[in-house]
CSV table of C-alpha atoms and ligand atoms in Angstrom, one decimal:
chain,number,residue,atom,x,y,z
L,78,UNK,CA,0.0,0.0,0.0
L,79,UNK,CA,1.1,3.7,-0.8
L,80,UNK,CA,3.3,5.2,1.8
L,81,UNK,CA,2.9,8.8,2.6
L,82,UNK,CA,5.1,10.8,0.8
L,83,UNK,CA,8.0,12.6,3.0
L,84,UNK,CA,6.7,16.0,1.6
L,85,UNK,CA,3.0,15.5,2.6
L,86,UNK,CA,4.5,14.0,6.2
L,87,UNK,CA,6.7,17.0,6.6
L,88,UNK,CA,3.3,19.0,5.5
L,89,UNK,CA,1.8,18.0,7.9
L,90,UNK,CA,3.6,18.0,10.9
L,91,UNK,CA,4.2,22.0,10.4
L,92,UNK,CA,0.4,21.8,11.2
L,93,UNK,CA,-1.0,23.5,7.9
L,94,UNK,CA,-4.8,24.7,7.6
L,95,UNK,CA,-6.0,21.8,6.0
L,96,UNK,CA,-9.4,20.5,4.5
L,97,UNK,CA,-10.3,17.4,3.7
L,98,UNK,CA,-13.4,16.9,1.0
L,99,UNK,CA,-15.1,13.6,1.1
L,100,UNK,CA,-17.7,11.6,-1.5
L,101,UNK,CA,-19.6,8.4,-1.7
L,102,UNK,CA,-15.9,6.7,-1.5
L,103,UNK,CA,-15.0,7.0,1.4
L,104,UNK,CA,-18.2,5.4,3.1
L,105,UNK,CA,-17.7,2.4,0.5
L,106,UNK,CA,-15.6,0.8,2.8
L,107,UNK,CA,-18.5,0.6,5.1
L,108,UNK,CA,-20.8,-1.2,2.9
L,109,UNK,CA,-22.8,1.7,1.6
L,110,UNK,CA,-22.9,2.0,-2.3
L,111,UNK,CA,-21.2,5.0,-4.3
L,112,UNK,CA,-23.4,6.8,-6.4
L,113,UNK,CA,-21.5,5.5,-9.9
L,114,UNK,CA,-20.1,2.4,-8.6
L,115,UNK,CA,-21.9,-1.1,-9.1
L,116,UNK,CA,-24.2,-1.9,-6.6
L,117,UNK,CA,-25.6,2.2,-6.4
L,118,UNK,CA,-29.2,1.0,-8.2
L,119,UNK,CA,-32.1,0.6,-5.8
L,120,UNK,CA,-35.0,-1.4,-6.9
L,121,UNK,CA,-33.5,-1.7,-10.8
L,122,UNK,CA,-33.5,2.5,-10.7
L,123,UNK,CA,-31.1,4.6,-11.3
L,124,UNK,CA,-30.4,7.0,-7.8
L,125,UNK,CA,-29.5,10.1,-9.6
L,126,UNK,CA,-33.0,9.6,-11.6
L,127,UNK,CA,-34.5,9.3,-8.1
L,128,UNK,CA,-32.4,12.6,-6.9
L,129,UNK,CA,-34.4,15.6,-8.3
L,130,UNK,CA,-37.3,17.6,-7.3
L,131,UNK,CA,-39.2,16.6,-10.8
L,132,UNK,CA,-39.1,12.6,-9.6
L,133,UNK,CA,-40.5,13.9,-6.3
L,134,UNK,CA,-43.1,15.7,-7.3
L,135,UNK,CA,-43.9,13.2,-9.9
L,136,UNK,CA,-43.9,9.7,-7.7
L,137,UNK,CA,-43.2,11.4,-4.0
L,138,UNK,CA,-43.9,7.9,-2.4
L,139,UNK,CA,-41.5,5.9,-4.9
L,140,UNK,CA,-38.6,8.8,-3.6
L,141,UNK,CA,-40.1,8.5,0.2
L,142,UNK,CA,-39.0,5.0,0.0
L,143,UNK,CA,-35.8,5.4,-2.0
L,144,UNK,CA,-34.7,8.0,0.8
L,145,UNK,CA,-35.6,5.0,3.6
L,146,UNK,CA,-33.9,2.2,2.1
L,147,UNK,CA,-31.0,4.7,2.2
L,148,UNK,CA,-31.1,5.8,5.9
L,149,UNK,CA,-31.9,2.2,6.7
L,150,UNK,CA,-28.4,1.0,5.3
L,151,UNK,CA,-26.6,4.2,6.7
L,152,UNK,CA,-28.1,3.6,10.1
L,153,UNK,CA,-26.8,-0.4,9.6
L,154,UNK,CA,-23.8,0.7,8.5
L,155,UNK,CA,-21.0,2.1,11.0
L,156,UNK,CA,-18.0,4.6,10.4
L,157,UNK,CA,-14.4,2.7,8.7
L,158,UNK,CA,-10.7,3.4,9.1
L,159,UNK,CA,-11.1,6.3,6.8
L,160,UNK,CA,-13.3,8.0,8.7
L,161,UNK,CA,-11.6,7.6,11.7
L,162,UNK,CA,-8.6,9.0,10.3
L,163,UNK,CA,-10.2,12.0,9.8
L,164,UNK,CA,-11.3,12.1,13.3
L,165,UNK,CA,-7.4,11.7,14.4
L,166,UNK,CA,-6.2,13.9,12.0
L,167,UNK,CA,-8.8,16.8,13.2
L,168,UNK,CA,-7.4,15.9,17.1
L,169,UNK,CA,-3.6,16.6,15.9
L,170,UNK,CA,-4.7,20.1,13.6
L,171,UNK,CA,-4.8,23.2,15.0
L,172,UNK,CA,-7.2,23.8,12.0
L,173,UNK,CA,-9.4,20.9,9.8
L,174,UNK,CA,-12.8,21.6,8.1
L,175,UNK,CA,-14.5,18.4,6.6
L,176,UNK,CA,-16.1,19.1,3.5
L,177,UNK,CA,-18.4,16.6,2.5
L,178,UNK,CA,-20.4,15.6,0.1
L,179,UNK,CA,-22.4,12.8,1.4
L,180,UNK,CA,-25.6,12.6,3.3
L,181,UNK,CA,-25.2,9.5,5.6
L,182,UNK,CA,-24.1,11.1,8.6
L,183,UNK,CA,-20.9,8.6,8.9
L,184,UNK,CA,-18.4,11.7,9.2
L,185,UNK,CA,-20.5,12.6,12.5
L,186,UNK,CA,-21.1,9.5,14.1
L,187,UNK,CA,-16.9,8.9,13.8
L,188,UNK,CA,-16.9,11.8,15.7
L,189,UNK,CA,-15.5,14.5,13.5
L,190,UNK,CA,-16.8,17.6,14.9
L,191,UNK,CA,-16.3,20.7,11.8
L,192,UNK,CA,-18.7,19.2,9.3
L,193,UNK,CA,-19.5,21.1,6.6
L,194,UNK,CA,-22.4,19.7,4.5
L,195,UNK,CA,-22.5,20.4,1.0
L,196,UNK,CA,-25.2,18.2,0.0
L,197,UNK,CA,-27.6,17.8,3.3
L,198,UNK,CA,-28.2,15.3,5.3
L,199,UNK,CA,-30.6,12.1,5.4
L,200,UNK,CA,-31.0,12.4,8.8
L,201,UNK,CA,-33.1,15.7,8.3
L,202,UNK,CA,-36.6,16.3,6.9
L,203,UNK,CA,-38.0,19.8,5.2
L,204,UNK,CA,-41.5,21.2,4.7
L,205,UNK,CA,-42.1,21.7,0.7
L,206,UNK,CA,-44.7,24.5,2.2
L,207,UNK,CA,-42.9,26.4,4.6
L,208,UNK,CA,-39.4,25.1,4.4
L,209,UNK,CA,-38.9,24.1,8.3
L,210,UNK,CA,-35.9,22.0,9.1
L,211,UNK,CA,-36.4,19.0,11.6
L,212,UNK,CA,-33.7,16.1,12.8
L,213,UNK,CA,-35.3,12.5,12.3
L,214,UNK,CA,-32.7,10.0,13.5
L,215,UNK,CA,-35.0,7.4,12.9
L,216,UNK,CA,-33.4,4.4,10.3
L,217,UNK,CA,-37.5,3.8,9.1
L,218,UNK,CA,-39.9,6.6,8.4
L,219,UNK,CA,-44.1,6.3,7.1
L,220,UNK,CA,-44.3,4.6,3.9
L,221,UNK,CA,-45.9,7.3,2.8
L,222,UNK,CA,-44.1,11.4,3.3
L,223,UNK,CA,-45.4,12.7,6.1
L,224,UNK,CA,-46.7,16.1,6.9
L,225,UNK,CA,-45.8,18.7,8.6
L,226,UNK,CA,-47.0,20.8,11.1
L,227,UNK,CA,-48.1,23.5,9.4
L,228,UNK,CA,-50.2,20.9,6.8
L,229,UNK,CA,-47.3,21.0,3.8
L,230,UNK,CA,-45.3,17.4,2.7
L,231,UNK,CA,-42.4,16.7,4.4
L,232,UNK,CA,-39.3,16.1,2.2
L,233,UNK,CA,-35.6,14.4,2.5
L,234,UNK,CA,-33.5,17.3,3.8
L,235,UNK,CA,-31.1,16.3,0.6
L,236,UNK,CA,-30.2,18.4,-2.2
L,237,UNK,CA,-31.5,17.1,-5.1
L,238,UNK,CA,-30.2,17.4,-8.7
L,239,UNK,CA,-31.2,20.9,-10.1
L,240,UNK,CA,-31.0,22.8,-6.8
L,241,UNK,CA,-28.7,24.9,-5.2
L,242,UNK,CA,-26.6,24.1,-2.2
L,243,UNK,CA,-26.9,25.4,1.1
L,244,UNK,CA,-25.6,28.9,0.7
L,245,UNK,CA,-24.0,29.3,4.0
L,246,UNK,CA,-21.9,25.5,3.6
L,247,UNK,CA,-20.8,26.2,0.2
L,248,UNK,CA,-19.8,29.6,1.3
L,249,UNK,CA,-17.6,28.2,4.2
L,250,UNK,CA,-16.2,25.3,2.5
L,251,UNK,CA,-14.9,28.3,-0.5
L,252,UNK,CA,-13.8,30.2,2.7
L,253,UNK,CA,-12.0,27.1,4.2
L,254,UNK,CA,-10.4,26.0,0.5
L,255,UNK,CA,-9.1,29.7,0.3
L,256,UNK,CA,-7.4,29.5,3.8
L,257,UNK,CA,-6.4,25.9,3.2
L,258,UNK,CA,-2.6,24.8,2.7
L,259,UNK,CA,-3.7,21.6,2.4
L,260,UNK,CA,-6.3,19.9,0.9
L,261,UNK,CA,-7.2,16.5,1.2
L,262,UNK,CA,-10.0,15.0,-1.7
L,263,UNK,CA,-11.1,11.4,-0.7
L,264,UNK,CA,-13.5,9.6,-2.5
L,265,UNK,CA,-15.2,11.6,-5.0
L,266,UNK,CA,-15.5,11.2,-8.5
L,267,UNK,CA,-15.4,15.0,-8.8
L,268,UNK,CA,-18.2,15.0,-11.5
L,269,UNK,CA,-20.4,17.0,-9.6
L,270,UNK,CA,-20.4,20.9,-9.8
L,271,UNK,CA,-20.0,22.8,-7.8
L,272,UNK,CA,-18.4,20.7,-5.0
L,273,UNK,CA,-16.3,19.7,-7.6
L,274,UNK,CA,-14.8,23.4,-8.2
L,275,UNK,CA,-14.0,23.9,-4.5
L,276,UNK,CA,-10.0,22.0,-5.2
L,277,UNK,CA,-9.6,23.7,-8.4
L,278,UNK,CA,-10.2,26.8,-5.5
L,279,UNK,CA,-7.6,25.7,-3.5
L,280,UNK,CA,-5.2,25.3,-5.9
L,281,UNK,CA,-5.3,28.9,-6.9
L,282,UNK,CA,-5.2,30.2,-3.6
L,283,UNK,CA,-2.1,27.9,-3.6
L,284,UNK,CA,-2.9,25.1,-1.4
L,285,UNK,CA,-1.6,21.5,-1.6
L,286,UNK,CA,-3.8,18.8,-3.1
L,287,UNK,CA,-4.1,15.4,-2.3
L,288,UNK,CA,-6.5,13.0,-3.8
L,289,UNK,CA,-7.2,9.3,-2.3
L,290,UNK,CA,-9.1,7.2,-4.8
L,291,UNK,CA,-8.7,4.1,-6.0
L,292,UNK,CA,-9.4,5.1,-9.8
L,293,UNK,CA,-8.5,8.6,-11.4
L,294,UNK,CA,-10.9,11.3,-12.1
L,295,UNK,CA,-10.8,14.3,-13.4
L,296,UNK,CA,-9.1,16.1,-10.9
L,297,UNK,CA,-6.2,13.7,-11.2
L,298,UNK,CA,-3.8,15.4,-13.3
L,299,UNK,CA,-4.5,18.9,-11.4
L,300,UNK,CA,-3.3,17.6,-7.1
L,301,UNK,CA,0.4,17.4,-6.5
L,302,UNK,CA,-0.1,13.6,-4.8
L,303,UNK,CA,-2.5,11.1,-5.9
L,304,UNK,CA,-2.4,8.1,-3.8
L,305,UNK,CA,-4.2,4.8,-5.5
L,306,UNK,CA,-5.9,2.8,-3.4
L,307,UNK,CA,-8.9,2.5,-0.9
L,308,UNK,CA,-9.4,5.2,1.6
L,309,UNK,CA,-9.7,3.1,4.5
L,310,UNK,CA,-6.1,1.8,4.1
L,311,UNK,CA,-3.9,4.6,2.8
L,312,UNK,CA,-5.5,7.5,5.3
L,313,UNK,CA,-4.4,5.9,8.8
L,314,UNK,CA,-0.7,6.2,6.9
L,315,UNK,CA,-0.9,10.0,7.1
L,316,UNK,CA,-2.3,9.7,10.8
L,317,UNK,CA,0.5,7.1,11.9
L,318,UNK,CA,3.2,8.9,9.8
L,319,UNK,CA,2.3,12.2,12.1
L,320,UNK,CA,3.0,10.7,15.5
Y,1495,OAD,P1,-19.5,8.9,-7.0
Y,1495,OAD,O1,-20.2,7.7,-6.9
Y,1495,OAD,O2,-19.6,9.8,-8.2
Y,1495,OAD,O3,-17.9,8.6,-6.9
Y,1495,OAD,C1,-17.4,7.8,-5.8
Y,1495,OAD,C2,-15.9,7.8,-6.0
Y,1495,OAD,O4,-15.4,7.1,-4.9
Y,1495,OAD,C3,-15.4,7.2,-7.2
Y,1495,OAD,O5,-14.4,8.0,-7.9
Y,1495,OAD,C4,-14.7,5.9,-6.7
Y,1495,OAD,O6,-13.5,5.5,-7.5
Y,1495,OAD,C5,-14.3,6.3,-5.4
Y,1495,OAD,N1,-14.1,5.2,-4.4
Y,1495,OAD,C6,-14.7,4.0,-4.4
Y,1495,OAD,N2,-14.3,3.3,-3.3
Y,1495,OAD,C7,-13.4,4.0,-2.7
Y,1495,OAD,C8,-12.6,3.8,-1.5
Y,1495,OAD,N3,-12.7,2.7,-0.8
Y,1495,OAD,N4,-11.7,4.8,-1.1
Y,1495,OAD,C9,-11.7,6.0,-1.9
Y,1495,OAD,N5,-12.4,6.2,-3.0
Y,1495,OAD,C10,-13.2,5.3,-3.4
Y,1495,OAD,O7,-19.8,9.8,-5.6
Y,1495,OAD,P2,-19.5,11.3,-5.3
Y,1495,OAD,O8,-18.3,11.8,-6.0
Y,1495,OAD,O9,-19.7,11.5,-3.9
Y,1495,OAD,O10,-25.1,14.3,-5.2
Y,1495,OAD,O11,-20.8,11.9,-6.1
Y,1495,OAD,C11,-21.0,13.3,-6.0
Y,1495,OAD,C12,-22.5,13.6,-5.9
Y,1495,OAD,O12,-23.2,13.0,-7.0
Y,1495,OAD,C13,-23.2,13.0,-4.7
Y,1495,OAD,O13,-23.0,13.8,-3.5
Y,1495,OAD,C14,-24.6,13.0,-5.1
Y,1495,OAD,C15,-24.4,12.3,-6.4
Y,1495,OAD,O14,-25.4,12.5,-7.3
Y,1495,OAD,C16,-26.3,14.6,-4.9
Y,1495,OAD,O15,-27.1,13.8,-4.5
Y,1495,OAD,C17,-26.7,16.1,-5.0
């Protein structure tokens, strides 16, 4: 397995502002599908047909229980090596915002505290009426979307393909990428705009970049280090090559 380099160990032990921006990838390890990979279909559909506000709107129950098959295997499934890393990583950094990508909540339950959600979370539900935000930890919801109080149709707190992202987490992961003197992309095929601008970001603001994936993408032939393998083995390397 890939080594750390000396110049990303030497990086890192001069304690640089770093963030680390995560996809499906790195909860692979962990049993839960990627989005491109094989395995991602869910009853012979395709997710990202699923992932829009047109499919809701058109078959709301079909999405409803596309979006609890989903929290029932992210609530099944528990957080990897890679994950952890993170967690250790964040402990020895004076400064590390997680980026992320994904909606299962893995990140969190590891224990990483600065999570900034690009894309939502599964463990949240939104009125289509008035647009009010509540937690819903539970694995298995109604069969059927529930309402809310004030009478509108309670939705996956996900963004879906077509919408924007959270204002506020896009604008501090751009904030954190232009700070950043390191940057650390795990796991993403870094197809999807605009998450997949914030490295290109860093890069101009003259950060560092690292990318962990076991096949290239486009980003490849932009990071200084591309390490080829499965998160969940070559992270704990930059953690153990730190102590
Ligand atoms: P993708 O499914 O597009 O890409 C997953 C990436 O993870 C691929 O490049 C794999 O090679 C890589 N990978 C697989 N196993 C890995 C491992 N063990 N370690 C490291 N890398 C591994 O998922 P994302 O890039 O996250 O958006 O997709 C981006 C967005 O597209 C998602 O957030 C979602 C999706 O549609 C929305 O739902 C808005």
């Amino acid at each position: 397995m890939q080594q750390p380099s000396e110049e990303l160990l030497s990086l890192l032990r001069s304690d640089p502002p770093t963030v680390v921006l995560t996809g499906a990838g790195i909860s692979s390890e962990s049993g839960l599908a990627t989005f491109r990979g094989p395995g991602g279909h869910w009853e012979g559909r395709d997710p990202m047909s699923l992932a829009t506000p047109q499919a809701f709107d058109a078959e709301p129950t079909t999405v409803w229980r596309f979006y609890d098959w989903r929290r029932t295997q992210a609530a099944a499934a528990g957080p990897n090596p890679a994950h952890r890393a993170i967690v250790d990583l964040e402990s020895k950094l004076s400064s590390l915002t997680l980026v992320t990508q994904n909606v299962d909540g893995l990140h969190e339950r590891a224990g990483t505290k600065n999570v900034v959600r690009l894309h939502g979370s599964l463990w949240t539900l939104r009125c289509t009426a008035c647009g009010t935000e509540q937690k819903d930890l539970r694995p298995r919801l109604d069969p059927l979307p529930p309402e809310c109080g004030c009478g509108g149709m309670l939705r996956p707190g996900v963004v879906w393909f077509g919408e924007s992202l959270p204002r506020d987490a896009m604008q501090e992961a751009q904030n954190a990428a232009r700070l950043c003197r390191l940057m650390l992309v795990v796991g993403t095929s870094s197809l999807v705009y605009p998450a997949a601008s914030i490295p290109q970001f860093a890069k101009s603001a003259g950060a560092f970049l690292v990318e962990v994936n076991p096949e290239r993408t486009p980003l490849t032939p932009l990071v200084d280090e591309y390490y080829d393998g499965p998160a969940g083995e070559i992270l704990p390397g930059f953690v153990s090559g730190l102590a």
